[in-house]
Coordinates of C-alpha atoms in Angstrom, one line a residue:
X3 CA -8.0 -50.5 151.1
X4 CA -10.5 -47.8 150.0
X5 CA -11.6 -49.5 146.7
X6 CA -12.9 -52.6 149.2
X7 CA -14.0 -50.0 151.6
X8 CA -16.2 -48.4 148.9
X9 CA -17.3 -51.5 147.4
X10 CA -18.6 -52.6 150.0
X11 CA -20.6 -49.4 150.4
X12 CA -22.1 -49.9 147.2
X13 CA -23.0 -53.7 147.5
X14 CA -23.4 -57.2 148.6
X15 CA -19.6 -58.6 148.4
X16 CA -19.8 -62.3 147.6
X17 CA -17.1 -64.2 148.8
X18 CA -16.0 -67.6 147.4
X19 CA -16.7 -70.9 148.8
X20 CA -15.1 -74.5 149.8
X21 CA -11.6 -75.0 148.6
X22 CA -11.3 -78.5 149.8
X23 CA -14.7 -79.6 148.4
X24 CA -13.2 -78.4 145.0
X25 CA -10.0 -80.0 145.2
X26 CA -11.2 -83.4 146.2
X27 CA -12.6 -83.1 142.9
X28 CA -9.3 -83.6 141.5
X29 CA -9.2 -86.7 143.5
X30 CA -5.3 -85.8 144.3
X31 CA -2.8 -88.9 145.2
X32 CA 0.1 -89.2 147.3
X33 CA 2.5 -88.6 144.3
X34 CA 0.5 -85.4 143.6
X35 CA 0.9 -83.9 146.5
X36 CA 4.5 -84.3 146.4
X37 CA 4.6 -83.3 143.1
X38 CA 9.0 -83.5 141.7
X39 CA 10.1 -81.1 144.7
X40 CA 8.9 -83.5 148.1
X41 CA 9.1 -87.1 146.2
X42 CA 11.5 -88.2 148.4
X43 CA 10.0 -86.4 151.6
X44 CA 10.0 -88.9 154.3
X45 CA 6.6 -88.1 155.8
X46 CA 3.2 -88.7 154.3
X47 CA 2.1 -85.6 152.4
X48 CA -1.2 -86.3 151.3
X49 CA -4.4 -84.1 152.8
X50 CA -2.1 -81.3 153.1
X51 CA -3.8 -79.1 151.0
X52 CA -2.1 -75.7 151.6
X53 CA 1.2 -77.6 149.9
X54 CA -0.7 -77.9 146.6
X55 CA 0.2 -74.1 145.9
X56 CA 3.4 -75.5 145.7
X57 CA 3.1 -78.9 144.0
X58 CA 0.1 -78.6 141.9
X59 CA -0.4 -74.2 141.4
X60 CA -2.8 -74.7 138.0
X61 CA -5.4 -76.5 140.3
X62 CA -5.3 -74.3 142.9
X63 CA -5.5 -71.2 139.9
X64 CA -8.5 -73.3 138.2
X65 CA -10.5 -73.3 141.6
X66 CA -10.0 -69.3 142.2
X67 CA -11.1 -69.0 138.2
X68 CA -14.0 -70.4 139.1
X69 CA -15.2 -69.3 141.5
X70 CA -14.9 -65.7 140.6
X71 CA -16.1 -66.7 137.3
X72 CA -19.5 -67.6 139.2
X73 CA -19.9 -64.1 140.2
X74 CA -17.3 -63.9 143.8
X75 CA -15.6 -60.6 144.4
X76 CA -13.5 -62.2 147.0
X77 CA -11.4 -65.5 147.0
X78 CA -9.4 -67.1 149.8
X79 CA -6.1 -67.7 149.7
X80 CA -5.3 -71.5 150.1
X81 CA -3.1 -71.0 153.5
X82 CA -6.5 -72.5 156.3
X83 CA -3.7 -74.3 158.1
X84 CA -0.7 -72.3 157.1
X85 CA 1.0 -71.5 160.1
X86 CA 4.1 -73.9 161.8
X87 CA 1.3 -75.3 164.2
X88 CA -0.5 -76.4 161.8
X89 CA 2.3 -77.9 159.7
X90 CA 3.7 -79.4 162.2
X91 CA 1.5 -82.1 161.5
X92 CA 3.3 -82.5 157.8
X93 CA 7.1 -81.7 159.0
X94 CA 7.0 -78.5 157.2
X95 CA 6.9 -76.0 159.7
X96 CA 10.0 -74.1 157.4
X97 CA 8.5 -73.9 154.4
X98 CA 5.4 -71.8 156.2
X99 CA 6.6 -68.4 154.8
X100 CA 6.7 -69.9 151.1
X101 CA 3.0 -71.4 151.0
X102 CA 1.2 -68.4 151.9
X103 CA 3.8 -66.3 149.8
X104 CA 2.9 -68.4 146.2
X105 CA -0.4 -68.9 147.8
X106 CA -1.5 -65.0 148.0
X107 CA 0.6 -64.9 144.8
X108 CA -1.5 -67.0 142.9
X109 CA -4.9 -65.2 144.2
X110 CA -3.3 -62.7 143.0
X111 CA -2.5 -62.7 139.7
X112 CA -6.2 -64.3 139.1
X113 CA -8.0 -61.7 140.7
X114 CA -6.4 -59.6 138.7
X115 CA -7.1 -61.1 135.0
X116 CA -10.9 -60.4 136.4
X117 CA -10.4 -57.5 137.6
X118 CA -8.7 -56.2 133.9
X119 CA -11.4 -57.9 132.2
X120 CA -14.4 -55.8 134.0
X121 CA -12.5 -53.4 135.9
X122 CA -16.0 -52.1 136.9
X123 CA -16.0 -55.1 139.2
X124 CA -12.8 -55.0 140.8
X125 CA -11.7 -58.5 142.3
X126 CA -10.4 -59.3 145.9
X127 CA -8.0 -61.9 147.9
X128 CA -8.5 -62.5 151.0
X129 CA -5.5 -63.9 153.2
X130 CA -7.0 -67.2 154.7
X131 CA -6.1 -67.5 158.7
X132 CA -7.3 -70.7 160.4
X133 CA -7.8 -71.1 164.0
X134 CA -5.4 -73.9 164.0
X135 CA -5.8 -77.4 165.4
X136 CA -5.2 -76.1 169.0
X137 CA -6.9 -73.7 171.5
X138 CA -5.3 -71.7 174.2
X139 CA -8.3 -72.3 176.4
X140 CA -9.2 -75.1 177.6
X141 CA -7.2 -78.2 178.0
X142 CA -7.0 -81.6 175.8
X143 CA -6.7 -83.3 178.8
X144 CA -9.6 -83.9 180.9
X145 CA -7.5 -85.3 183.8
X146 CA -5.5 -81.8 183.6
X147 CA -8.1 -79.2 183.1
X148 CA -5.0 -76.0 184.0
X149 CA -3.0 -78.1 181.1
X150 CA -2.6 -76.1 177.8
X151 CA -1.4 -77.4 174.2
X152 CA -0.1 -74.1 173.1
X153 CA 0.3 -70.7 174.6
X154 CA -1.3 -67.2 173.4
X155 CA 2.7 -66.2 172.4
X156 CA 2.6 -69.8 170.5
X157 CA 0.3 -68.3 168.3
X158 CA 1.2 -64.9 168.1
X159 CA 4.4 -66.1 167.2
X160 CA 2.8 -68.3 164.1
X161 CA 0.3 -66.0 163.2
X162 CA 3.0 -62.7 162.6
X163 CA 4.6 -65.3 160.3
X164 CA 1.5 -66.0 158.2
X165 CA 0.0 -62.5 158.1
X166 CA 3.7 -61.5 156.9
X167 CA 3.7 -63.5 153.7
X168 CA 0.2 -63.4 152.9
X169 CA 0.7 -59.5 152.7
X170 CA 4.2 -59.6 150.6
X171 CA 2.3 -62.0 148.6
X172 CA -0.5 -59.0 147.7
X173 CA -3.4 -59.9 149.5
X174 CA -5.8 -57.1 150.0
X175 CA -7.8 -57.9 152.9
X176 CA -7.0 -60.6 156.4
X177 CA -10.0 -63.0 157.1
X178 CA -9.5 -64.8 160.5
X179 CA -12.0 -67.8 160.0
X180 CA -13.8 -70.2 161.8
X181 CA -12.5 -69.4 165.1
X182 CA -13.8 -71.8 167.6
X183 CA -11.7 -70.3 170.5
X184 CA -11.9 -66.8 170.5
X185 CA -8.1 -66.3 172.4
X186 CA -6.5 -67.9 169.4
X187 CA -8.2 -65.3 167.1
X188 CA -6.9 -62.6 169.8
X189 CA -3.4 -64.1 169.2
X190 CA -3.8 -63.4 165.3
X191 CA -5.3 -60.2 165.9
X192 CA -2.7 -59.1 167.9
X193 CA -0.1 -60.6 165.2
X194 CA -1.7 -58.2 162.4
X195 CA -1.4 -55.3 164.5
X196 CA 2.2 -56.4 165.6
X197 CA 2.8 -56.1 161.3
X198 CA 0.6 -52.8 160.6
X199 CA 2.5 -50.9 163.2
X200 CA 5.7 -51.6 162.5
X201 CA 5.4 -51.6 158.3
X202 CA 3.1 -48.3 158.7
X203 CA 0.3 -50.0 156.8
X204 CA -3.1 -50.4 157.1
X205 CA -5.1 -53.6 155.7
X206 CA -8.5 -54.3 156.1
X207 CA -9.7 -57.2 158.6
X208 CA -12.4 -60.5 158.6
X209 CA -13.5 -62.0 161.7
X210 CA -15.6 -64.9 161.0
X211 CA -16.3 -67.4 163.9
X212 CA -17.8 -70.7 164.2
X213 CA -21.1 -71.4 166.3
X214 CA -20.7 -74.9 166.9
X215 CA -24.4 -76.7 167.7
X216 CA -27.5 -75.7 168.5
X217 CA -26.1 -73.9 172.4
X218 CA -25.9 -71.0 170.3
X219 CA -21.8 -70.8 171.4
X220 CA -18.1 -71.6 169.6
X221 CA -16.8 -74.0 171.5
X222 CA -15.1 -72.8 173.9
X223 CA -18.1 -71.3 175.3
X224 CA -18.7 -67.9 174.4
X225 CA -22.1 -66.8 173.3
X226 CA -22.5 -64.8 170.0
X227 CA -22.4 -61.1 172.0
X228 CA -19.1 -62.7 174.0
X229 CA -17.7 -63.5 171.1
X230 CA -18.3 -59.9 169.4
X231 CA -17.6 -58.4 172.9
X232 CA -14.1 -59.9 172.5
X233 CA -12.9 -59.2 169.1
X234 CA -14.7 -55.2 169.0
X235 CA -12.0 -53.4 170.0
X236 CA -10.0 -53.7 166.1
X237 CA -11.4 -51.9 163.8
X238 CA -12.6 -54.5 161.7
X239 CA -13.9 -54.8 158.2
X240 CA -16.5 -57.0 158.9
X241 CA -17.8 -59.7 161.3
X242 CA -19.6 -62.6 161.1
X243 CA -20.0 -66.8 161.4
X244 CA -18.8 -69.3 158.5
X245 CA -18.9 -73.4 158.8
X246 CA -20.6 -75.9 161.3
X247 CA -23.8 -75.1 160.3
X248 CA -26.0 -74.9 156.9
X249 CA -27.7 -71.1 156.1
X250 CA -30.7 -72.0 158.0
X251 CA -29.4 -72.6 161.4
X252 CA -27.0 -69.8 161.3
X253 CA -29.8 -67.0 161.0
X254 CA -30.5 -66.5 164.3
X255 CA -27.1 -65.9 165.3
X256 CA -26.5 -63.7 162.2
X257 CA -30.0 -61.6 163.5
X258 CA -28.5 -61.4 166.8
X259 CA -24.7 -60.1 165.5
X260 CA -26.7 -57.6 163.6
X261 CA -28.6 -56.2 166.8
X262 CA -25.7 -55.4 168.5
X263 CA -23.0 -54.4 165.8
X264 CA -22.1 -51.3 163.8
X265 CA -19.2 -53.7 161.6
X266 CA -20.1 -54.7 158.1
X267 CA -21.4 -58.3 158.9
X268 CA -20.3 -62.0 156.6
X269 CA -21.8 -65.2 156.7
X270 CA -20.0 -67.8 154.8
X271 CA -22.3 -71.2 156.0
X272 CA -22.0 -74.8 155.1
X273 CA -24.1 -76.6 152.6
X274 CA -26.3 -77.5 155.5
X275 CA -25.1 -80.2 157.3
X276 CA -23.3 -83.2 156.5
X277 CA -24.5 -86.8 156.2
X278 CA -23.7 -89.6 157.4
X279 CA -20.5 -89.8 155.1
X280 CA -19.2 -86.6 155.8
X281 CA -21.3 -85.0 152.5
X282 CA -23.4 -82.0 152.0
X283 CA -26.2 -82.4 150.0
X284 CA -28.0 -79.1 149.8
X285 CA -28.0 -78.1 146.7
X286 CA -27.4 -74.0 145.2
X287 CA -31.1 -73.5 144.8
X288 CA -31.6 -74.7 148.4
X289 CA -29.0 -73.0 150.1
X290 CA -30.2 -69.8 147.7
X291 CA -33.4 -70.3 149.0
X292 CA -32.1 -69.5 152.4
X293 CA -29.5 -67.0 151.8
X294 CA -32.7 -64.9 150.3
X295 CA -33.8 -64.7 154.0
X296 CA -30.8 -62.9 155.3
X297 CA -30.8 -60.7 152.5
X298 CA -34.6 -59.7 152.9
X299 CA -33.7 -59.1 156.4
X300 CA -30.8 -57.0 155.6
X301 CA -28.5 -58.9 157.6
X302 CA -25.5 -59.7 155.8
X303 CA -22.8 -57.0 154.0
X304 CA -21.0 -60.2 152.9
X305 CA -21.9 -63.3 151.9
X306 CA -20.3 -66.5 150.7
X307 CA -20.0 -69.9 151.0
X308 CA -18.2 -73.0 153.5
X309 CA -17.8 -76.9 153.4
X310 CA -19.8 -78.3 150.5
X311 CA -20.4 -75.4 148.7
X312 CA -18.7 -75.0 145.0
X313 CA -19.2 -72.5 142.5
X314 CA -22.6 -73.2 141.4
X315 CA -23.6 -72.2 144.6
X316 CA -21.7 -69.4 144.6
X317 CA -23.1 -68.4 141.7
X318 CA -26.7 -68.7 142.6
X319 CA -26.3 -66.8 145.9
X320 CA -24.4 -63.9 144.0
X321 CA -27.8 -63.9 141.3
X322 CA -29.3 -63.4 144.7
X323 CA -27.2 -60.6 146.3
X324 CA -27.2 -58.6 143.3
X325 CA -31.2 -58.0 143.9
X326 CA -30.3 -56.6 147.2
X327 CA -28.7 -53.4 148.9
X328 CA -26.1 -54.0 151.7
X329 CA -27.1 -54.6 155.1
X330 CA -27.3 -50.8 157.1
X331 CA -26.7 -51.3 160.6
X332 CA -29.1 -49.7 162.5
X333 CA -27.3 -51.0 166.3
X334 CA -25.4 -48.5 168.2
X335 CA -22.0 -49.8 169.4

């Protein structure tokens, strides 16, 4: 914990960006994803990504390689949707434990070839948390506004399991990510504290949620000093916004996180925002162009990349951060 701690003292950490823009690169079958071990699996396997840890590691290896490579100091671990809510979708709500185990494990051991080859630059792995495809507050259905799709102990329950493996597996750091409801992201924070109280551990803590359109809130309502109103009282690493919107519409929310926060703050934002077939076409020196403005404005202490964006961005915005010192917060909490 205090080698992030002081790193991030000392400079901009650059996070990675999109695994799932990286592995459709691959252009992965049904047969792949299954790999030998799930051939005969009776349920359709393909889009699971989190499985290909399991089924096809080297990929998942080549796309942490790379991205540290173009200049990261942190990668995610390939567990967005590992938790049994999430794989409930796939049938594999047992094998939960085991994907963010080899998927941590596999961070892992690449972080730390980069980290013996420059150990002047010592690399990170962040255990991915997802918000997963429910929220405890509001209801799916509109003719049942009280109804609820999952409950705050639901997700407690599944979270504890993630955080679990994704620390056995030797991730340094937690990043809860693109949190659209803000109770779910209380379950998981709760879940972490569950695990650091009763292994007598400390580990350091993300919070990165999603502002959804141009009201300025995530979508279940809360505006940006709600949300950090809500998730203040851990003592977190960092705070910040990732995906839903490009670099350019997620400055003003950044400008307003920084007012009123004394956290380190991230910003991990799309490749703008996608077209009409689900693409992003802003390119690195684009979104470079506009991740210079929150570093001249000494807004960000972390900085990284979200749907669309591959290593060449990620290496053009960490040319960029290098330039810079780390955001100072000048708010009073």
């Amino acid at each position: 914990m205090s080698t992030i701690q002081q790193a991030i003292k000392e400079r901009i950490l650059v996070l990675d960006g999109a695994m799932g823009t990286m592995l459709q690169r691959y252009n992965f079958s049904e047969e792949d994803f299954r790999g030998e071990r799930f051939k005969d699996f009776p349920h359709s396997l393909k889009g699971n990504n989190d499985l290909l840890s399991l089924t096809q590691p080297v990929a998942i290896a080549e796309v942490h390689a790379a991205y540290y490579e173009a200049g990261a100091d942190i990668v995610e671990t390939n567990t967005f949707s590992g938790t049994t809510i999430g794989m409930a979708d796939y049938h594999m709500e047992d094998l939960v434990y085991e994907l963010n185990y080899e998927s941590a494990k596999i961070a892992r051991k690449v972080a730390d070839e980069f980290t013996a080859k420059n150990p002047a630059k010592p690399r990170f792995v962040a255990g991915s948390i997802g918000p997963t495809n429910r929220t405890a507050s509001m209801s799916p259905d509109v003719n049942d506004p009280g109804y609820r799709a999952v409950t705050f102990d639901d997700l407690r329950i599944a979270y504890k399991q993630q955080v679990e493996a994704l620390i056995d597996g030797g991730s340094d750091l937690l990043l809860v990510e693109t949190i659209f409801d803000t109770l779910n992201a209380k379950a998981a924070l709760f879940a972490i504290e569950e695990v650091k109280t009763e292994r007598g551990i400390d580990i350091p803590i993300m919070v990165s949620g999603t502002i959804t359109d141009a009201s300025g809130r995530t979508l279940s309502g809360q505006t940006v000093e709600a949300f950090l109103i809500s998730v203040s009282h851990i003592p977190l690493l960092s705070v910040g916004f990732n995906c839903a919107l490009g670099a350019d519409l997620l400055k003003p929310y950044l400008q307003t996180l920084s007012q009123n926060t004394s956290f380190n703050i991230s910003a991990h934002p799309n490749a703008g925002l996608p077209n009409a077939f689900g693409e992003y076409d802003e390119t690195p020196a684009e979104m470079q162009a506009q991740i210079r403005g929150y570093l001249e404005d000494n807004l960000v202490n972390i900085i990284g990349g979200c749907c669309g964006t591959t290593p060449d961005h990620i290496r053009l915005i960490a040319e960029a951060a290098s330039e810079f010192k780390p955001r100072v917060s000048e708010a009073v909490m």
